[in-house]
Coordinates of C-alpha atoms in Angstrom, one line a residue:
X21 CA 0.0 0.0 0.0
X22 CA 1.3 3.4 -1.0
X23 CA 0.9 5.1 2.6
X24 CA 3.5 2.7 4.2
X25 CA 5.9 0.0 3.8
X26 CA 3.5 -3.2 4.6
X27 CA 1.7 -6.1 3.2
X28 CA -1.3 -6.1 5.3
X29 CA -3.8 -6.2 2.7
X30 CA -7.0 -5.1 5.6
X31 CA -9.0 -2.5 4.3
X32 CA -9.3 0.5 6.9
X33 CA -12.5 0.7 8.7
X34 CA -12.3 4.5 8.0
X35 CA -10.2 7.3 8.1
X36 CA -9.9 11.4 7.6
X37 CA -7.6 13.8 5.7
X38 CA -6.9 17.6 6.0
X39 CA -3.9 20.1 4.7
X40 CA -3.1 22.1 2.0
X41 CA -1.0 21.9 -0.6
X42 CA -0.2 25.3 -1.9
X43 CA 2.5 27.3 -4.8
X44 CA 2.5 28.9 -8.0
X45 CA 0.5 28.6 -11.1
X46 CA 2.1 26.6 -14.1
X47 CA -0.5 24.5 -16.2
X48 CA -4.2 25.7 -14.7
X49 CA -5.4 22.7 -16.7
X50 CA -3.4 20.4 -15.5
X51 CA -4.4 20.8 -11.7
X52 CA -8.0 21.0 -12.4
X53 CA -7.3 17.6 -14.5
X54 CA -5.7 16.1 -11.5
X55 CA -8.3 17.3 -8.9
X56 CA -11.2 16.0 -11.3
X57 CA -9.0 12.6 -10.9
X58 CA -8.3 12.6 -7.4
X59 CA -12.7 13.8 -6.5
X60 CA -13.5 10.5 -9.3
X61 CA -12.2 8.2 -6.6
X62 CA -14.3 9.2 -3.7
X63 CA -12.2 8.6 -1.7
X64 CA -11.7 12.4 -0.2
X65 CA -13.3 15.4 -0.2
X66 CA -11.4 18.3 -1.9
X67 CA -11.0 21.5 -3.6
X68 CA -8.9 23.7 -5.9
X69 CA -9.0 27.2 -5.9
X70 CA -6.5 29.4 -8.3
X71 CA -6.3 33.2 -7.2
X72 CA -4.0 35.2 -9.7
X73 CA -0.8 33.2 -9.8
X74 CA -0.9 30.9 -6.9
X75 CA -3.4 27.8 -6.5
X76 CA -4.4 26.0 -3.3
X77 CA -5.4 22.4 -3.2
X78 CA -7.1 21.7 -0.1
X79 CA -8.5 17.9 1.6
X80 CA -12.1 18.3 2.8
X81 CA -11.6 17.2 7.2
X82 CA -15.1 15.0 6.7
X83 CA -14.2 11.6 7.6
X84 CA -14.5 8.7 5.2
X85 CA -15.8 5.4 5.1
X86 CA -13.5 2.2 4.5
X87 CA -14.5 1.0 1.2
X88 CA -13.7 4.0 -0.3
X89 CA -9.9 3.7 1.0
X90 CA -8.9 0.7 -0.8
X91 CA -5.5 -0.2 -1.6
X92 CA -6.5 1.0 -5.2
X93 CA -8.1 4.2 -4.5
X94 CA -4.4 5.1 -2.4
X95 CA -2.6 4.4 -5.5
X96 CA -4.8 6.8 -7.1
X97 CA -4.9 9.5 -4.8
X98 CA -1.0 9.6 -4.9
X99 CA -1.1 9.1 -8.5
X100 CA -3.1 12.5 -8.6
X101 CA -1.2 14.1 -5.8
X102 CA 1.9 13.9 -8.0
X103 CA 0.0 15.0 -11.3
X104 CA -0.7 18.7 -9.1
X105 CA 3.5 18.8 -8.4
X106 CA 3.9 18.5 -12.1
X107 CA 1.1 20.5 -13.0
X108 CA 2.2 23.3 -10.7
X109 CA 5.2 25.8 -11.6
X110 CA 8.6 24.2 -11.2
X111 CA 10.2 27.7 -10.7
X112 CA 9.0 27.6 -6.7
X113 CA 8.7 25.2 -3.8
X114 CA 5.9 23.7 -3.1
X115 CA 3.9 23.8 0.6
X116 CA 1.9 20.7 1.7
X117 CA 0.4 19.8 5.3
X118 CA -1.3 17.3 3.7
X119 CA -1.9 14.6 6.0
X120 CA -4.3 11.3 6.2
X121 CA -4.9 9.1 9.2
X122 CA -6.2 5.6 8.2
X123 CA -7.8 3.5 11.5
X124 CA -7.4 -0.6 11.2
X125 CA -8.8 -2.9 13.6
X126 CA -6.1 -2.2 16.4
X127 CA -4.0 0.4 14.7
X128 CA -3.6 4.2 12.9
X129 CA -1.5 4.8 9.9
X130 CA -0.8 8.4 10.0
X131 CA 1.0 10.3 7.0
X132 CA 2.1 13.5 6.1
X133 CA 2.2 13.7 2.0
X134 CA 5.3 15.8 1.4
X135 CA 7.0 17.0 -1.5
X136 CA 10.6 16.3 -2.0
X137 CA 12.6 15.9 -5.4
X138 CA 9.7 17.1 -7.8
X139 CA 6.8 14.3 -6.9
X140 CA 4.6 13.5 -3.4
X141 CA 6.6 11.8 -0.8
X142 CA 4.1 9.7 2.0
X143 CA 6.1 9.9 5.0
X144 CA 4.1 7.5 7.3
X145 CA 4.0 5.4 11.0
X146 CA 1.5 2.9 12.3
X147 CA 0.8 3.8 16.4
X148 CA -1.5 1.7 18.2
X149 CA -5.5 2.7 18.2
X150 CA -6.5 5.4 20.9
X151 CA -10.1 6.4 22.2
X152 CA -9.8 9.9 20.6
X153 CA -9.5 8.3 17.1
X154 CA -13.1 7.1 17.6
X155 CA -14.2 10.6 17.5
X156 CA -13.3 10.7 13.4
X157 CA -15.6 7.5 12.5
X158 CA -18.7 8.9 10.0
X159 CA -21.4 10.0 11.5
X160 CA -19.4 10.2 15.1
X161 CA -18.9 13.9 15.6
X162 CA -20.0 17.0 13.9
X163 CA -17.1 18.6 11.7
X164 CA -16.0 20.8 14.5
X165 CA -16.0 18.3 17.0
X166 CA -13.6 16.3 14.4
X167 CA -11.5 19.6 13.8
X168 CA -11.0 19.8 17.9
X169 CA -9.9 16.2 18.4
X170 CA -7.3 17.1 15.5
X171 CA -5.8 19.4 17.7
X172 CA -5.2 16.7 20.4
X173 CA -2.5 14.8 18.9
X174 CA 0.3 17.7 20.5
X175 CA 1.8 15.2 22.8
X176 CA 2.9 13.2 19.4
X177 CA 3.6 15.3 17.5
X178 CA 7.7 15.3 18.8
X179 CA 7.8 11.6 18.2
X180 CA 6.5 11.8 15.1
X181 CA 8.9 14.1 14.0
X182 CA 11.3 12.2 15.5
X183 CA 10.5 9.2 13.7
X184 CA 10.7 11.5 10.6
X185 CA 14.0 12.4 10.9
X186 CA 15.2 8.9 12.0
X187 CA 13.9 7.6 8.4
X188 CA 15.9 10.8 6.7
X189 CA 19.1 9.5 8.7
X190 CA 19.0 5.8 7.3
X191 CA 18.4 5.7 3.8
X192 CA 16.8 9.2 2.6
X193 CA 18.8 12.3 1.4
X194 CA 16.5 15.5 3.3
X195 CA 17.6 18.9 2.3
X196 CA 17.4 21.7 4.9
X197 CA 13.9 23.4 3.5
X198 CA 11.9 19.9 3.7
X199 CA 12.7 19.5 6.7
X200 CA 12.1 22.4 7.9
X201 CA 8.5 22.5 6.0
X202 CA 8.2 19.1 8.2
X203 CA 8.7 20.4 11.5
X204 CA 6.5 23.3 10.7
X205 CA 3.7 21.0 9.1
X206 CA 3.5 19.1 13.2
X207 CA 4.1 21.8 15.0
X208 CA 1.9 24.6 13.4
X209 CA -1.0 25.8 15.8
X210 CA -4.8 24.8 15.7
X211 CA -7.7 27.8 15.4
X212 CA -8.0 26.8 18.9
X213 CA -4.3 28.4 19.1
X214 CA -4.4 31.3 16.8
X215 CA -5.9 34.5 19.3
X216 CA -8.0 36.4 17.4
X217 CA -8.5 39.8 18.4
X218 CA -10.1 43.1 17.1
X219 CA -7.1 45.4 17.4
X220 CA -8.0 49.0 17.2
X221 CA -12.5 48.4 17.2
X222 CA -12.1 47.1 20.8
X223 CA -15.0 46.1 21.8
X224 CA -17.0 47.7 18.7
X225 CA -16.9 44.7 17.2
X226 CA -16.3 41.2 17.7
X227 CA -14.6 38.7 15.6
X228 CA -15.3 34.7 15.5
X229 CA -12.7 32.6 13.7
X230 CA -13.4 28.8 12.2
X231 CA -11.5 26.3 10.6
X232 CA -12.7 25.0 7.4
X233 CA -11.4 22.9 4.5
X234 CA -7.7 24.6 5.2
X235 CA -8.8 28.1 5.4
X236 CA -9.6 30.6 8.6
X237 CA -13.5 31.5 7.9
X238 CA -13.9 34.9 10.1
X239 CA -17.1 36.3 11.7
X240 CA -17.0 40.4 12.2
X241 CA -20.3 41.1 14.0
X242 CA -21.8 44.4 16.2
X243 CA -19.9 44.4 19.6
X244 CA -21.2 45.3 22.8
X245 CA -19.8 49.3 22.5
X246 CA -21.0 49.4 18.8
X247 CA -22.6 53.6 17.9
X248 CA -26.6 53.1 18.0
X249 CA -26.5 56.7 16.6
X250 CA -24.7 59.1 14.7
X251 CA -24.0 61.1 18.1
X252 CA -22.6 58.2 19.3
X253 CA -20.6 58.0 16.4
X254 CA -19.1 61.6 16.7
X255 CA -19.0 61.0 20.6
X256 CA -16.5 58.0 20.3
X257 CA -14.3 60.1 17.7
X258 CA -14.2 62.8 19.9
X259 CA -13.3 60.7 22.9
X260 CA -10.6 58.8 21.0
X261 CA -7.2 58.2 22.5
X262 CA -5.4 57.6 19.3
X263 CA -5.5 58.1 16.0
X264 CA -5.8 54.6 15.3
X265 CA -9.4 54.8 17.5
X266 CA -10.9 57.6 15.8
X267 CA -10.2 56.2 12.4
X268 CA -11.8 53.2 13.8
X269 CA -14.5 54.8 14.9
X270 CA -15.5 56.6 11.6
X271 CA -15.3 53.6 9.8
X272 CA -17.8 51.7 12.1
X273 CA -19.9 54.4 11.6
X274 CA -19.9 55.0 7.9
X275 CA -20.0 50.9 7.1
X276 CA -16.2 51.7 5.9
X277 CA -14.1 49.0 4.2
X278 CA -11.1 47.6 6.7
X279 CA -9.3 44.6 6.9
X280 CA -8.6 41.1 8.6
X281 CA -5.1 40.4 9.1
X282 CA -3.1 36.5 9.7
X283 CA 0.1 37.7 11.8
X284 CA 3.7 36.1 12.6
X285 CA 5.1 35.8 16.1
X286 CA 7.3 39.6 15.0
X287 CA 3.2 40.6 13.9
X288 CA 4.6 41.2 10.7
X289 CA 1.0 40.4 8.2
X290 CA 1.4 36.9 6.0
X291 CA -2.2 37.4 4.5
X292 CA -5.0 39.8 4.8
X293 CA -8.5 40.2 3.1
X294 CA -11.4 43.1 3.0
X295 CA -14.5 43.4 5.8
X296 CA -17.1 45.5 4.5
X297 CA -19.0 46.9 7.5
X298 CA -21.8 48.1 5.6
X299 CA -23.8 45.8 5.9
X300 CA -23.9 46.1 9.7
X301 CA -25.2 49.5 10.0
X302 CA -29.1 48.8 9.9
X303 CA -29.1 45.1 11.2
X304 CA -28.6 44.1 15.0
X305 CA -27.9 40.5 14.2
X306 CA -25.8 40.9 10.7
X307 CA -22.3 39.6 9.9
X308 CA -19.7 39.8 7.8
X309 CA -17.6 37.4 6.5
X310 CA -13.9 37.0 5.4
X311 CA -11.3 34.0 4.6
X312 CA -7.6 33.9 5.2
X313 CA -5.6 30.7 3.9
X314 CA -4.2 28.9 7.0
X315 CA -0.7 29.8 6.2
X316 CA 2.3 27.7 8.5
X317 CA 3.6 31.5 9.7
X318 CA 0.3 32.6 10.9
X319 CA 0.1 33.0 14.6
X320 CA -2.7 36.0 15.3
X321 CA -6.0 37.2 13.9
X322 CA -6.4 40.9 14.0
X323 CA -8.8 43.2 12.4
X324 CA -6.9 46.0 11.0
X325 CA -7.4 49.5 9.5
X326 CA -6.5 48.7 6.0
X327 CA -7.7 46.2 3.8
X328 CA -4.4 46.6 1.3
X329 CA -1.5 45.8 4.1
X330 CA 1.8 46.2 2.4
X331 CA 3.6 42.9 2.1
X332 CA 0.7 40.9 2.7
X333 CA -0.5 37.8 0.3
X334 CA -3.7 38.7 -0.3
X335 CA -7.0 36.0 -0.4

């Protein structure tokens, strides 16, 4: 079987998958060809989405039944992982935390689907079955529930790394930026671990942040000091302490355009996208929503004043 070194020839009872695999454009055709290949085997969920010259790939987190995880249907869905690394541009690296965990009678095969040399490299180990990997069998937890029990596997993710690098030191030639990509793959944080926070709006609005199909899906709604009228619009500009404030202020209250922002440990901005607060100016109980790729950097959620950060990959 492609995910790992073995004979046993069991079919899983079921399993899940989540990631992204992410880089630049080269043959648009090509990757929707091998994504029409990989969603023809039912065997995963998934979904390509191409934004200028960049593409994401993304695994669907709902969890899958066994007979569509056949031995066959893992050949395949390698076979069309590797037909999106040659579709993609060869000019610059690829990013995957694409990852699968297949559950056997007694046992999990976890693997992480990493790119190394120009094709998809399954890097996988077999650990004995646990009660939390009950939570992913169909139908056994709602898809947050399933996301959440994701996020439990901290205490092995060190040994799995470690069994990682072991495999690199006997018989497989790592360079220094897939191994890196590796230790940042196990070690990135949940949403459960990502603070989001409302920056310079306070508590004039709040912001909800979700996890879905790779992507932080983000909530702006009223807050509990939102203006009811224009007075107290020109009341909380006038009572500003900053700059920063009063510009936050006005652009509550004229619906303005502003921005959600995924932020590195230095706060320096890896992605951003738009809010438009418009629409929360004559509704009590509207929202607004914006997505941010999950990118391995990210480390804070923050609304900010402008949309356009420099630097920042937009979504």
């Amino acid at each position: 079987m492609p995910f790992e070194s073995s004979d046993d020839p069991t079919v899983p009872r079921y399993g899940w998958f989540a990631g992204v695999l992410e880089g630049h454009l080269g043959d648009a055709d090509g990757l929707r060809a091998a994504t029409s290949s990989i969603q023809a085997l039912r065997m995963v969920g998934c979904d390509l989405e191409i934004d200028g010259g960049r593409f994401s790939f993304l695994f669907d987190e709902t969890p899958v039944p066994g007979p569509r995880l056949s031995v066959d249907n893992q050949h395949g869905l390698v076979a069309g992982l590797n037909a999106l690394v040659i579709a993609a541009a060869s000019s610059a690296p690829l990013e995957s935390t694409l990852r699968g965990s297949l559950v056997y009678p007694t046992s999990v095969v976890e693997t992480l689907f990493a790119v190394q040399d120009g094709q998809i490299r399954p890097l996988s180990r077999r650990r004995e079955l646990e009660e939390r990997d009950r939570a992913h069998a169909p139908g056994a937890s709602s898809p947050g529930q399933v996301e959440a029990s994701l996020s439990g596997i901290d205490a092995k993710r060190g040994i799995l790394l470690l069994v990682l690098v072991l495999i690199a030191a006997v018989g497989v030639a790592w360079n220094r930026g897939y191994l890196e990509l590796v230790r940042e793959t196990f070690f990135s944080r949940s949403v459960e671990e990502v603070p989001a926070r409302t920056g310079p709006f306070g508590e004039l609005l709040e912001l909800e942040v979700e996890k879905k199909l790779g992507k932080f899906v983000c909530t702006v709604r009223r807050g509990p000091a939102y203006p009811k009228t224009s007075e107290d619009v020109d009341a909380l500009a006038a009572d500003a302490k900053s700059p920063a404030e009063r510009a936050a202020a006005n652009a509550v209250g004229n619906g303005g355009v502003v921005g959600v922002a995924l932020m590195d440990d230095q706060r320096e901005v890896v992605i951003s996208a738009e809010v438009r607060l418009a629409a929360l100016l004559e509704d009590d109980e509207a929202e607004v929503e914006a997505s941010l790729r999950a990118k391995l950097r990210g480390r804070i959620i923050e609304l900010v004043l402008d949309p356009t950060v420099k630097g920042a990959d937009k979504d």
